[in-house]
Amino acid sequence: MLDKSPASPAVNVPNDLAAHWMPFTANRAFKKAPRLLAGAKDMHYITVDGRKIIDAASGMWCSNAGHGRSQISEAIAKQAAALDYAPPFQFGIPQAFELASRIAELAPKGLENVFFCNSGSEAADTALKIALAYHQISGQGSRTRLIGRVRGYHGVGFGGTSVGGIVNNRKLYGTLLAGVDHLPATYDREKQAFTKGEPDYGVHFADELENLVNLHGANTIAAVIVEPMAGSTGVLPAPKGYLKRLREITQKHGILLIFDEVITGYGRLGHAFAAERYDVLPDMITFAKGITNGAAPMGGVIVRDTIHDAFMSGPEHAVELTHGYTYSAHPLACAAGLATLDIYRDEKLFERAKSLEPKFADTVMSLKGLPNVLDIRTVGLTAGIDLAPRAADLVGKRGYDAMVSAFHDNDLMLRIAGDTLALTPPLIISEDQIGEVVEKVGKVIRAVA
C-alpha cells in the first residue's frame, strides 16, 4: 500500500504555539519570543530564520559527537527499513545484545550486564528498583531506604525526584516516596571558588553518610545514588577523594552505590565513564543522553555481575526481574547507539575531551572578574559560571536573561540552572571554537549586568 501522507516542508513554522505545553520551560515567555530550531550540523544549530547558533550545550548534554552525523542517521534509516519495532519482553534483536556487550566493554571491570530503558529518568528509577529487589531476594528485605544528595538530579520519575535534591523539582509533588534521605551538597563557594577540576576541599561531605547510617541503621538502607559531577544543578565537580570515601562507607555497611552518569558518561569528563576517572567501582551506573548522541531516546543501567547473578535462580521459565518498558532496546535506538559508539571510538573523542580540558578550563576562567561573576567551576569539557541574582525575589532572572541574550543577540546556545550558566559543548569543539564560545559568553555576561 502506498504511503499517501503529505510530505513535510523543509521548515514548518507554526502560527499557533498554544497547544504544546513545553517541559521545563517558561511557556508564556517562550511563546512571546520563540527560540525555534530547524536544523543542526556539527557545532551549530540552524534557526527557522536561517541563523547559525553555536552549540555550547551539546543540545542538552546529549550530542557529544556534534550534530547531523550521517553515520548515525543512516544507521537509523537502515534499521527502520529492516525492523521498525520488536517486543522486548520474551523476544530480542541481535543489535540489543551487541550494544549491551559494547557498553559493558567500556564500563569498569565487574560491571558486566546492561538493562535498557529510554531515558535518564527511567534509568534512575530502574537502578533504584534493582537495588530494592536485590536486597529482597538476598534476604535483606529491611533495606528499603534510598539516599540521594542535596542539589542532586536523577530525572523526573517518582524515584528519581524523591532522591533528587533540587527544591524546585520537588516542591509541587507532595511527599513523593517515603523512606528517602539526602547527603549534603558538596559545594562550599567560600573554600572552592574558581576551581579547575576537582576541588581540594570537601572530601568530608561523604562522612555524613555515617551519620545517616547511625540515624536509620545500616540494615534499613538499600542504596546511595550520586552524580560524579552534579550537572543539572549548575556543574558541581566531586571533591578530591569524595567518591572513594563514599565507596568505602557503602561497602563497609553493605549499601549499594549507584553512579548517575547520564551526563558524565560517554566522554564528558575525558573517559567513557567518570567511574574510570575517579578509579571507583560502583555497583551500578546509569546512562542515557550520549549513548545515541541524542539521535534517539535510550537509557540504561550497567549492573555488577554479582547483583545480576543473584536474580538468576528459580525455575528457568520464570521472569527474574518484573520490570521493563515497551521501548526497551528499541531497534532504532540500538542502531543509533552502535553507530555512535563507532564514532566515539574511531574519532577518539573521549581522548580528545581529555586533551582539551586544560585549554577549555583556562579559557573559561578568563571570564573571572566580569560583572556579577561569583564563581566559575570547570571539569572535563564542562563549566559552570555563577552570576549574582538580580534581587532576592528575582533568583534565576539574570540567568534567564542571559540565555535569551545568548540566543537572540549572540548566536549562542547555553544552558542555565537558576543564575548559573552551564557550558557543555560537543567533544568535537576546536580550540578556536572554545575561544569563540567564551568570547560570546563574555558579551552575554556584560549584556545582563
PDB file of C-alpha atoms in Angstrom, residues 6-275:
ATOM      1  CA  PRO A   6       1.682  14.536   2.752  1.00  0.00           C
ATOM      2  CA  ALA A   7       5.356  15.386   2.526  1.00  0.00           C
ATOM      3  CA  SER A   8       6.548  17.763   5.229  1.00  0.00           C
ATOM      4  CA  PRO A   9       8.064  21.087   4.179  1.00  0.00           C
ATOM      5  CA  ALA A  10      11.743  21.623   4.909  1.00  0.00           C
ATOM      6  CA  VAL A  11      10.905  24.129   7.645  1.00  0.00           C
ATOM      7  CA  ASN A  12       7.439  24.134   9.148  1.00  0.00           C
ATOM      8  CA  VAL A  13       6.981  27.254  11.241  1.00  0.00           C
ATOM      9  CA  PRO A  14       3.780  27.022  13.284  1.00  0.00           C
ATOM     10  CA  ASN A  15       1.480  30.035  13.509  1.00  0.00           C
ATOM     11  CA  ASP A  16      -0.088  28.837  16.766  1.00  0.00           C
ATOM     12  CA  LEU A  17       2.103  27.786  19.695  1.00  0.00           C
ATOM     13  CA  ALA A  18      -0.693  27.314  22.203  1.00  0.00           C
ATOM     14  CA  ALA A  19      -1.257  23.555  22.049  1.00  0.00           C
ATOM     15  CA  HIS A  20       2.274  22.470  23.013  1.00  0.00           C
ATOM     16  CA  TRP A  21       2.844  22.550  26.801  1.00  0.00           C
ATOM     17  CA  MET A  22       6.637  22.594  26.850  1.00  0.00           C
ATOM     18  CA  PRO A  23       8.720  20.775  29.503  1.00  0.00           C
ATOM     19  CA  PHE A  24      10.961  22.666  31.941  1.00  0.00           C
ATOM     20  CA  THR A  25      10.194  25.863  30.018  1.00  0.00           C
ATOM     21  CA  ALA A  26       8.817  29.277  30.859  1.00  0.00           C
ATOM     22  CA  ASN A  27       5.971  28.720  28.388  1.00  0.00           C
ATOM     23  CA  ARG A  28       4.442  32.201  28.440  1.00  0.00           C
ATOM     24  CA  ALA A  29       7.756  33.958  27.912  1.00  0.00           C
ATOM     25  CA  PHE A  30       8.867  31.478  25.237  1.00  0.00           C
ATOM     26  CA  LYS A  31       5.728  31.899  23.175  1.00  0.00           C
ATOM     27  CA  LYS A  32       6.167  35.686  23.140  1.00  0.00           C
ATOM     28  CA  ALA A  33       9.675  35.334  21.640  1.00  0.00           C
ATOM     29  CA  PRO A  34      10.161  31.733  20.439  1.00  0.00           C
ATOM     30  CA  ARG A  35      13.537  30.117  20.036  1.00  0.00           C
ATOM     31  CA  LEU A  36      12.711  27.739  17.166  1.00  0.00           C
ATOM     32  CA  LEU A  37      15.280  25.418  15.615  1.00  0.00           C
ATOM     33  CA  ALA A  38      15.057  23.920  12.133  1.00  0.00           C
ATOM     34  CA  GLY A  39      18.347  22.101  11.616  1.00  0.00           C
ATOM     35  CA  ALA A  40      21.746  21.235  13.047  1.00  0.00           C
ATOM     36  CA  LYS A  41      25.193  20.340  11.753  1.00  0.00           C
ATOM     37  CA  ASP A  42      28.464  19.727  13.574  1.00  0.00           C
ATOM     38  CA  MET A  43      28.830  22.512  16.178  1.00  0.00           C
ATOM     39  CA  HIS A  44      25.791  24.548  15.148  1.00  0.00           C
ATOM     40  CA  TYR A  45      22.012  24.688  15.241  1.00  0.00           C
ATOM     41  CA  ILE A  46      20.131  26.438  12.443  1.00  0.00           C
ATOM     42  CA  THR A  47      17.142  28.590  13.393  1.00  0.00           C
ATOM     43  CA  VAL A  48      13.944  28.794  11.369  1.00  0.00           C
ATOM     44  CA  ASP A  49      15.152  32.135  10.016  1.00  0.00           C
ATOM     45  CA  GLY A  50      18.482  30.658   8.911  1.00  0.00           C
ATOM     46  CA  ARG A  51      20.852  31.836  11.646  1.00  0.00           C
ATOM     47  CA  LYS A  52      23.715  29.577  12.781  1.00  0.00           C
ATOM     48  CA  ILE A  53      23.776  29.161  16.562  1.00  0.00           C
ATOM     49  CA  ILE A  54      26.951  27.694  18.049  1.00  0.00           C
ATOM     50  CA  ASP A  55      26.004  24.909  20.433  1.00  0.00           C
ATOM     51  CA  ALA A  56      27.776  25.266  23.773  1.00  0.00           C
ATOM     52  CA  ALA A  57      25.354  22.828  25.432  1.00  0.00           C
ATOM     53  CA  SER A  58      25.580  19.653  23.313  1.00  0.00           C
ATOM     54  CA  GLY A  59      21.859  20.122  22.856  1.00  0.00           C
ATOM     55  CA  MET A  60      21.077  19.047  26.400  1.00  0.00           C
ATOM     56  CA  TRP A  61      24.285  17.218  27.377  1.00  0.00           C
ATOM     57  CA  CYS A  62      23.459  14.752  24.565  1.00  0.00           C
ATOM     58  CA  SER A  63      25.212  15.425  21.275  1.00  0.00           C
ATOM     59  CA  ASN A  64      28.795  14.671  22.286  1.00  0.00           C
ATOM     60  CA  ALA A  65      29.797  13.910  18.681  1.00  0.00           C
ATOM     61  CA  GLY A  66      28.175  17.043  17.293  1.00  0.00           C
ATOM     62  CA  HIS A  67      25.112  17.270  15.093  1.00  0.00           C
ATOM     63  CA  GLY A  68      23.989  15.849  11.780  1.00  0.00           C
ATOM     64  CA  ARG A  69      26.203  12.766  11.891  1.00  0.00           C
ATOM     65  CA  SER A  70      25.214  10.890   8.732  1.00  0.00           C
ATOM     66  CA  GLN A  71      26.661   7.644  10.092  1.00  0.00           C
ATOM     67  CA  ILE A  72      24.003   7.701  12.824  1.00  0.00           C
ATOM     68  CA  SER A  73      21.066   8.852  10.703  1.00  0.00           C
ATOM     69  CA  GLU A  74      21.856   6.290   8.010  1.00  0.00           C
ATOM     70  CA  ALA A  75      22.035   3.514  10.593  1.00  0.00           C
ATOM     71  CA  ILE A  76      18.626   4.549  11.956  1.00  0.00           C
ATOM     72  CA  ALA A  77      17.089   4.656   8.473  1.00  0.00           C
ATOM     73  CA  LYS A  78      18.528   1.272   7.544  1.00  0.00           C
ATOM     74  CA  GLN A  79      17.224  -0.263  10.760  1.00  0.00           C
ATOM     75  CA  ALA A  80      13.773   1.297  10.319  1.00  0.00           C
ATOM     76  CA  ALA A  81      13.501  -0.258   6.869  1.00  0.00           C
ATOM     77  CA  ALA A  82      14.553  -3.693   8.121  1.00  0.00           C
ATOM     78  CA  LEU A  83      12.835  -3.855  11.531  1.00  0.00           C
ATOM     79  CA  ASP A  84      10.919  -0.897  12.910  1.00  0.00           C
ATOM     80  CA  TYR A  85       9.849  -2.424  16.230  1.00  0.00           C
ATOM     81  CA  ALA A  86      10.199  -5.671  18.122  1.00  0.00           C
ATOM     82  CA  PRO A  87       8.746  -6.547  21.542  1.00  0.00           C
ATOM     83  CA  PRO A  88      11.464  -6.516  24.223  1.00  0.00           C
ATOM     84  CA  PHE A  89       9.594  -8.866  26.582  1.00  0.00           C
ATOM     85  CA  GLN A  90      10.367 -12.528  25.808  1.00  0.00           C
ATOM     86  CA  PHE A  91      11.856 -11.602  22.403  1.00  0.00           C
ATOM     87  CA  GLY A  92      15.092  -9.940  21.361  1.00  0.00           C
ATOM     88  CA  ILE A  93      17.031  -8.405  18.494  1.00  0.00           C
ATOM     89  CA  PRO A  94      20.719  -9.005  17.696  1.00  0.00           C
ATOM     90  CA  GLN A  95      21.553  -5.303  17.905  1.00  0.00           C
ATOM     91  CA  ALA A  96      20.485  -5.111  21.565  1.00  0.00           C
ATOM     92  CA  PHE A  97      22.893  -7.867  22.570  1.00  0.00           C
ATOM     93  CA  GLU A  98      25.706  -6.338  20.517  1.00  0.00           C
ATOM     94  CA  LEU A  99      25.163  -2.899  22.018  1.00  0.00           C
ATOM     95  CA  ALA A 100      24.986  -4.283  25.560  1.00  0.00           C
ATOM     96  CA  SER A 101      28.286  -6.092  25.029  1.00  0.00           C
ATOM     97  CA  ARG A 102      29.988  -2.971  23.749  1.00  0.00           C
ATOM     98  CA  ILE A 103      28.689  -0.831  26.611  1.00  0.00           C
ATOM     99  CA  ALA A 104      29.888  -3.428  29.125  1.00  0.00           C
ATOM    100  CA  GLU A 105      33.326  -3.431  27.469  1.00  0.00           C
ATOM    101  CA  LEU A 106      33.597   0.328  28.049  1.00  0.00           C
ATOM    102  CA  ALA A 107      32.489   0.086  31.668  1.00  0.00           C
ATOM    103  CA  PRO A 108      34.795  -0.726  34.595  1.00  0.00           C
ATOM    104  CA  LYS A 109      35.561  -4.414  35.008  1.00  0.00           C
ATOM    105  CA  GLY A 110      32.862  -6.104  37.080  1.00  0.00           C
ATOM    106  CA  LEU A 111      30.010  -4.116  35.574  1.00  0.00           C
ATOM    107  CA  GLU A 112      29.002  -6.765  33.081  1.00  0.00           C
ATOM    108  CA  ASN A 113      25.245  -6.546  32.463  1.00  0.00           C
ATOM    109  CA  VAL A 114      23.135  -3.858  30.798  1.00  0.00           C
ATOM    110  CA  PHE A 115      19.411  -3.252  31.310  1.00  0.00           C
ATOM    111  CA  PHE A 116      17.948  -0.913  28.664  1.00  0.00           C
ATOM    112  CA  CYS A 117      15.305   1.773  29.037  1.00  0.00           C
ATOM    113  CA  ASN A 118      14.602   5.044  27.228  1.00  0.00           C
ATOM    114  CA  SER A 119      15.869   7.983  29.281  1.00  0.00           C
ATOM    115  CA  GLY A 120      17.938   9.051  32.241  1.00  0.00           C
ATOM    116  CA  SER A 121      14.800   9.325  34.350  1.00  0.00           C
ATOM    117  CA  GLU A 122      13.873   5.733  33.588  1.00  0.00           C
ATOM    118  CA  ALA A 123      17.462   4.669  34.192  1.00  0.00           C
ATOM    119  CA  ALA A 124      17.458   6.170  37.691  1.00  0.00           C
ATOM    120  CA  ASP A 125      14.145   4.573  38.629  1.00  0.00           C
ATOM    121  CA  THR A 126      15.340   1.259  37.160  1.00  0.00           C
ATOM    122  CA  ALA A 127      18.540   1.307  39.218  1.00  0.00           C
ATOM    123  CA  LEU A 128      16.631   2.109  42.407  1.00  0.00           C
ATOM    124  CA  LYS A 129      14.166  -0.721  41.759  1.00  0.00           C
ATOM    125  CA  ILE A 130      17.003  -3.164  41.052  1.00  0.00           C
ATOM    126  CA  ALA A 131      18.619  -2.161  44.346  1.00  0.00           C
ATOM    127  CA  LEU A 132      15.425  -2.755  46.307  1.00  0.00           C
ATOM    128  CA  ALA A 133      14.745  -6.057  44.549  1.00  0.00           C
ATOM    129  CA  TYR A 134      18.310  -7.256  45.070  1.00  0.00           C
ATOM    130  CA  HIS A 135      18.078  -6.817  48.817  1.00  0.00           C
ATOM    131  CA  GLN A 136      14.687  -8.550  48.842  1.00  0.00           C
ATOM    132  CA  ILE A 137      15.981 -11.665  47.078  1.00  0.00           C
ATOM    133  CA  SER A 138      19.145 -11.612  49.188  1.00  0.00           C
ATOM    134  CA  GLY A 139      17.162 -11.963  52.395  1.00  0.00           C
ATOM    135  CA  GLN A 140      17.638  -8.345  53.469  1.00  0.00           C
ATOM    136  CA  GLY A 141      14.155  -7.036  52.813  1.00  0.00           C
ATOM    137  CA  SER A 142      14.503  -4.464  55.587  1.00  0.00           C
ATOM    138  CA  ARG A 143      16.841  -2.492  53.310  1.00  0.00           C
ATOM    139  CA  THR A 144      14.283  -0.168  51.706  1.00  0.00           C
ATOM    140  CA  ARG A 145      15.710   3.289  52.388  1.00  0.00           C
ATOM    141  CA  LEU A 146      17.194   5.258  49.487  1.00  0.00           C
ATOM    142  CA  ILE A 147      19.705   8.089  49.884  1.00  0.00           C
ATOM    143  CA  GLY A 148      20.318  10.865  47.389  1.00  0.00           C
ATOM    144  CA  ARG A 149      22.076  14.191  47.769  1.00  0.00           C
ATOM    145  CA  VAL A 150      21.103  17.826  48.136  1.00  0.00           C
ATOM    146  CA  ARG A 151      21.276  19.528  44.708  1.00  0.00           C
ATOM    147  CA  GLY A 152      21.329  16.120  43.023  1.00  0.00           C
ATOM    148  CA  TYR A 153      19.302  15.428  39.871  1.00  0.00           C
ATOM    149  CA  HIS A 154      18.134  11.974  38.879  1.00  0.00           C
ATOM    150  CA  GLY A 155      15.362  12.679  36.414  1.00  0.00           C
ATOM    151  CA  VAL A 156      11.666  13.191  36.886  1.00  0.00           C
ATOM    152  CA  GLY A 157      10.232   9.782  37.798  1.00  0.00           C
ATOM    153  CA  PHE A 158       8.865   9.379  41.295  1.00  0.00           C
ATOM    154  CA  GLY A 159      12.007   7.556  42.404  1.00  0.00           C
ATOM    155  CA  GLY A 160      14.431   9.974  40.780  1.00  0.00           C
ATOM    156  CA  THR A 161      12.520  13.010  42.009  1.00  0.00           C
ATOM    157  CA  SER A 162      12.468  11.605  45.537  1.00  0.00           C
ATOM    158  CA  VAL A 163      16.210  11.021  45.752  1.00  0.00           C
ATOM    159  CA  GLY A 164      16.884  14.230  43.839  1.00  0.00           C
ATOM    160  CA  GLY A 165      17.714  17.312  45.832  1.00  0.00           C
ATOM    161  CA  ILE A 166      16.750  20.310  43.698  1.00  0.00           C
ATOM    162  CA  VAL A 167      13.980  22.068  45.613  1.00  0.00           C
ATOM    163  CA  ASN A 168      12.050  23.459  42.641  1.00  0.00           C
ATOM    164  CA  ASN A 169      11.849  19.982  41.088  1.00  0.00           C
ATOM    165  CA  ARG A 170      10.241  18.561  44.243  1.00  0.00           C
ATOM    166  CA  LYS A 171       8.017  21.160  45.853  1.00  0.00           C
ATOM    167  CA  LEU A 172       4.915  20.710  43.668  1.00  0.00           C
ATOM    168  CA  TYR A 173       4.644  16.973  44.208  1.00  0.00           C
ATOM    169  CA  GLY A 174       3.931  16.417  47.859  1.00  0.00           C
ATOM    170  CA  THR A 175       5.736  13.808  49.930  1.00  0.00           C
ATOM    171  CA  LEU A 176       6.914  11.677  46.967  1.00  0.00           C
ATOM    172  CA  LEU A 177       8.472   8.361  48.119  1.00  0.00           C
ATOM    173  CA  ALA A 178       8.741   7.600  51.813  1.00  0.00           C
ATOM    174  CA  GLY A 179      11.987   6.376  53.329  1.00  0.00           C
ATOM    175  CA  VAL A 180      14.337   8.726  51.477  1.00  0.00           C
ATOM    176  CA  ASP A 181      17.140  10.824  52.942  1.00  0.00           C
ATOM    177  CA  HIS A 182      19.840  13.077  51.489  1.00  0.00           C
ATOM    178  CA  LEU A 183      23.552  13.666  51.859  1.00  0.00           C
ATOM    179  CA  PRO A 184      24.676  17.299  51.931  1.00  0.00           C
ATOM    180  CA  ALA A 185      25.744  19.003  48.722  1.00  0.00           C
ATOM    181  CA  THR A 186      29.480  19.023  48.064  1.00  0.00           C
ATOM    182  CA  TYR A 187      29.761  22.736  47.285  1.00  0.00           C
ATOM    183  CA  ASP A 188      31.201  25.470  49.500  1.00  0.00           C
ATOM    184  CA  ARG A 189      31.866  28.612  47.489  1.00  0.00           C
ATOM    185  CA  GLU A 190      33.999  30.219  50.184  1.00  0.00           C
ATOM    186  CA  LYS A 191      36.506  27.358  50.026  1.00  0.00           C
ATOM    187  CA  GLN A 192      36.120  26.125  46.424  1.00  0.00           C
ATOM    188  CA  ALA A 193      35.575  29.200  44.255  1.00  0.00           C
ATOM    189  CA  PHE A 194      37.240  29.355  40.834  1.00  0.00           C
ATOM    190  CA  THR A 195      38.493  25.778  40.891  1.00  0.00           C
ATOM    191  CA  LYS A 196      39.699  23.956  37.800  1.00  0.00           C
ATOM    192  CA  GLY A 197      38.848  20.284  38.100  1.00  0.00           C
ATOM    193  CA  GLU A 198      38.021  18.620  41.389  1.00  0.00           C
ATOM    194  CA  PRO A 199      38.221  20.952  44.397  1.00  0.00           C
ATOM    195  CA  ASP A 200      40.699  20.087  47.137  1.00  0.00           C
ATOM    196  CA  TYR A 201      38.145  20.898  49.835  1.00  0.00           C
ATOM    197  CA  GLY A 202      35.131  18.710  50.537  1.00  0.00           C
ATOM    198  CA  VAL A 203      36.025  15.035  50.977  1.00  0.00           C
ATOM    199  CA  HIS A 204      34.457  15.221  54.455  1.00  0.00           C
ATOM    200  CA  PHE A 205      30.992  15.754  52.953  1.00  0.00           C
ATOM    201  CA  ALA A 206      30.947  11.993  52.316  1.00  0.00           C
ATOM    202  CA  ASP A 207      31.263  11.296  56.040  1.00  0.00           C
ATOM    203  CA  GLU A 208      27.679  12.443  56.557  1.00  0.00           C
ATOM    204  CA  LEU A 209      26.707   9.003  55.258  1.00  0.00           C
ATOM    205  CA  GLU A 210      27.976   7.544  58.536  1.00  0.00           C
ATOM    206  CA  ASN A 211      25.609   9.849  60.394  1.00  0.00           C
ATOM    207  CA  LEU A 212      22.687   8.667  58.263  1.00  0.00           C
ATOM    208  CA  VAL A 213      23.686   5.065  58.946  1.00  0.00           C
ATOM    209  CA  ASN A 214      23.710   5.811  62.670  1.00  0.00           C
ATOM    210  CA  LEU A 215      20.331   7.533  62.401  1.00  0.00           C
ATOM    211  CA  HIS A 216      18.474   4.941  60.338  1.00  0.00           C
ATOM    212  CA  GLY A 217      20.519   1.761  60.816  1.00  0.00           C
ATOM    213  CA  ALA A 218      22.609   0.209  58.060  1.00  0.00           C
ATOM    214  CA  ASN A 219      20.162  -2.670  57.729  1.00  0.00           C
ATOM    215  CA  THR A 220      17.469  -0.246  56.519  1.00  0.00           C
ATOM    216  CA  ILE A 221      19.486   1.391  53.715  1.00  0.00           C
ATOM    217  CA  ALA A 222      19.336  -0.111  50.214  1.00  0.00           C
ATOM    218  CA  ALA A 223      21.361   2.297  48.087  1.00  0.00           C
ATOM    219  CA  VAL A 224      23.067   5.652  47.733  1.00  0.00           C
ATOM    220  CA  ILE A 225      22.787   7.403  44.358  1.00  0.00           C
ATOM    221  CA  VAL A 226      25.029  10.329  43.367  1.00  0.00           C
ATOM    222  CA  GLU A 227      26.265  12.063  40.240  1.00  0.00           C
ATOM    223  CA  PRO A 228      30.083  12.065  39.954  1.00  0.00           C
ATOM    224  CA  MET A 229      29.567  15.624  38.750  1.00  0.00           C
ATOM    225  CA  ALA A 230      26.238  17.246  39.599  1.00  0.00           C
ATOM    226  CA  GLY A 231      25.353  18.741  36.231  1.00  0.00           C
ATOM    227  CA  SER A 232      21.781  19.980  36.162  1.00  0.00           C
ATOM    228  CA  THR A 233      22.211  21.964  39.368  1.00  0.00           C
ATOM    229  CA  GLY A 234      24.997  24.041  37.834  1.00  0.00           C
ATOM    230  CA  VAL A 235      28.153  21.896  37.448  1.00  0.00           C
ATOM    231  CA  LEU A 236      29.468  20.780  40.846  1.00  0.00           C
ATOM    232  CA  PRO A 237      32.524  18.508  40.457  1.00  0.00           C
ATOM    233  CA  ALA A 238      33.091  15.935  43.170  1.00  0.00           C
ATOM    234  CA  PRO A 239      35.807  16.997  45.639  1.00  0.00           C
ATOM    235  CA  LYS A 240      39.048  15.034  45.541  1.00  0.00           C
ATOM    236  CA  GLY A 241      38.633  11.719  47.350  1.00  0.00           C
ATOM    237  CA  TYR A 242      34.894  12.183  47.911  1.00  0.00           C
ATOM    238  CA  LEU A 243      33.698   9.337  45.706  1.00  0.00           C
ATOM    239  CA  LYS A 244      36.313   6.929  47.063  1.00  0.00           C
ATOM    240  CA  ARG A 245      35.189   7.776  50.597  1.00  0.00           C
ATOM    241  CA  LEU A 246      31.560   7.109  49.668  1.00  0.00           C
ATOM    242  CA  ARG A 247      32.581   3.769  48.202  1.00  0.00           C
ATOM    243  CA  GLU A 248      34.430   2.818  51.376  1.00  0.00           C
ATOM    244  CA  ILE A 249      31.474   3.672  53.613  1.00  0.00           C
ATOM    245  CA  THR A 250      28.869   1.940  51.440  1.00  0.00           C
ATOM    246  CA  GLN A 251      30.968  -1.228  51.223  1.00  0.00           C
ATOM    247  CA  LYS A 252      31.507  -1.197  54.975  1.00  0.00           C
ATOM    248  CA  HIS A 253      27.747  -1.199  55.584  1.00  0.00           C
ATOM    249  CA  GLY A 254      26.549  -3.387  52.697  1.00  0.00           C
ATOM    250  CA  ILE A 255      24.888  -0.464  50.913  1.00  0.00           C
ATOM    251  CA  LEU A 256      24.777  -0.365  47.110  1.00  0.00           C
ATOM    252  CA  LEU A 257      26.393   2.637  45.398  1.00  0.00           C
ATOM    253  CA  ILE A 258      24.851   3.942  42.177  1.00  0.00           C
ATOM    254  CA  PHE A 259      26.634   6.449  39.943  1.00  0.00           C
ATOM    255  CA  ASP A 260      24.230   8.502  37.850  1.00  0.00           C
ATOM    256  CA  GLU A 261      26.332   9.029  34.730  1.00  0.00           C
ATOM    257  CA  VAL A 262      23.560  10.216  32.434  1.00  0.00           C
ATOM    258  CA  ILE A 263      25.575  13.408  31.956  1.00  0.00           C
ATOM    259  CA  THR A 264      29.130  12.288  32.723  1.00  0.00           C
ATOM    260  CA  GLY A 265      29.002   9.126  30.602  1.00  0.00           C
ATOM    261  CA  TYR A 266      30.482   8.887  27.106  1.00  0.00           C
ATOM    262  CA  GLY A 267      33.357  11.306  27.262  1.00  0.00           C
ATOM    263  CA  ARG A 268      32.145  14.398  29.088  1.00  0.00           C
ATOM    264  CA  LEU A 269      34.935  14.055  31.694  1.00  0.00           C
ATOM    265  CA  GLY A 270      37.517  12.574  29.340  1.00  0.00           C
ATOM    266  CA  HIS A 271      36.650   8.913  29.899  1.00  0.00           C
ATOM    267  CA  ALA A 272      33.920   6.522  28.842  1.00  0.00           C
ATOM    268  CA  PHE A 273      32.565   6.864  32.389  1.00  0.00           C
ATOM    269  CA  ALA A 274      33.520   9.091  35.298  1.00  0.00           C
ATOM    270  CA  ALA A 275      33.961   5.960  37.411  1.00  0.00           C
TER     271      ALA A 275
END
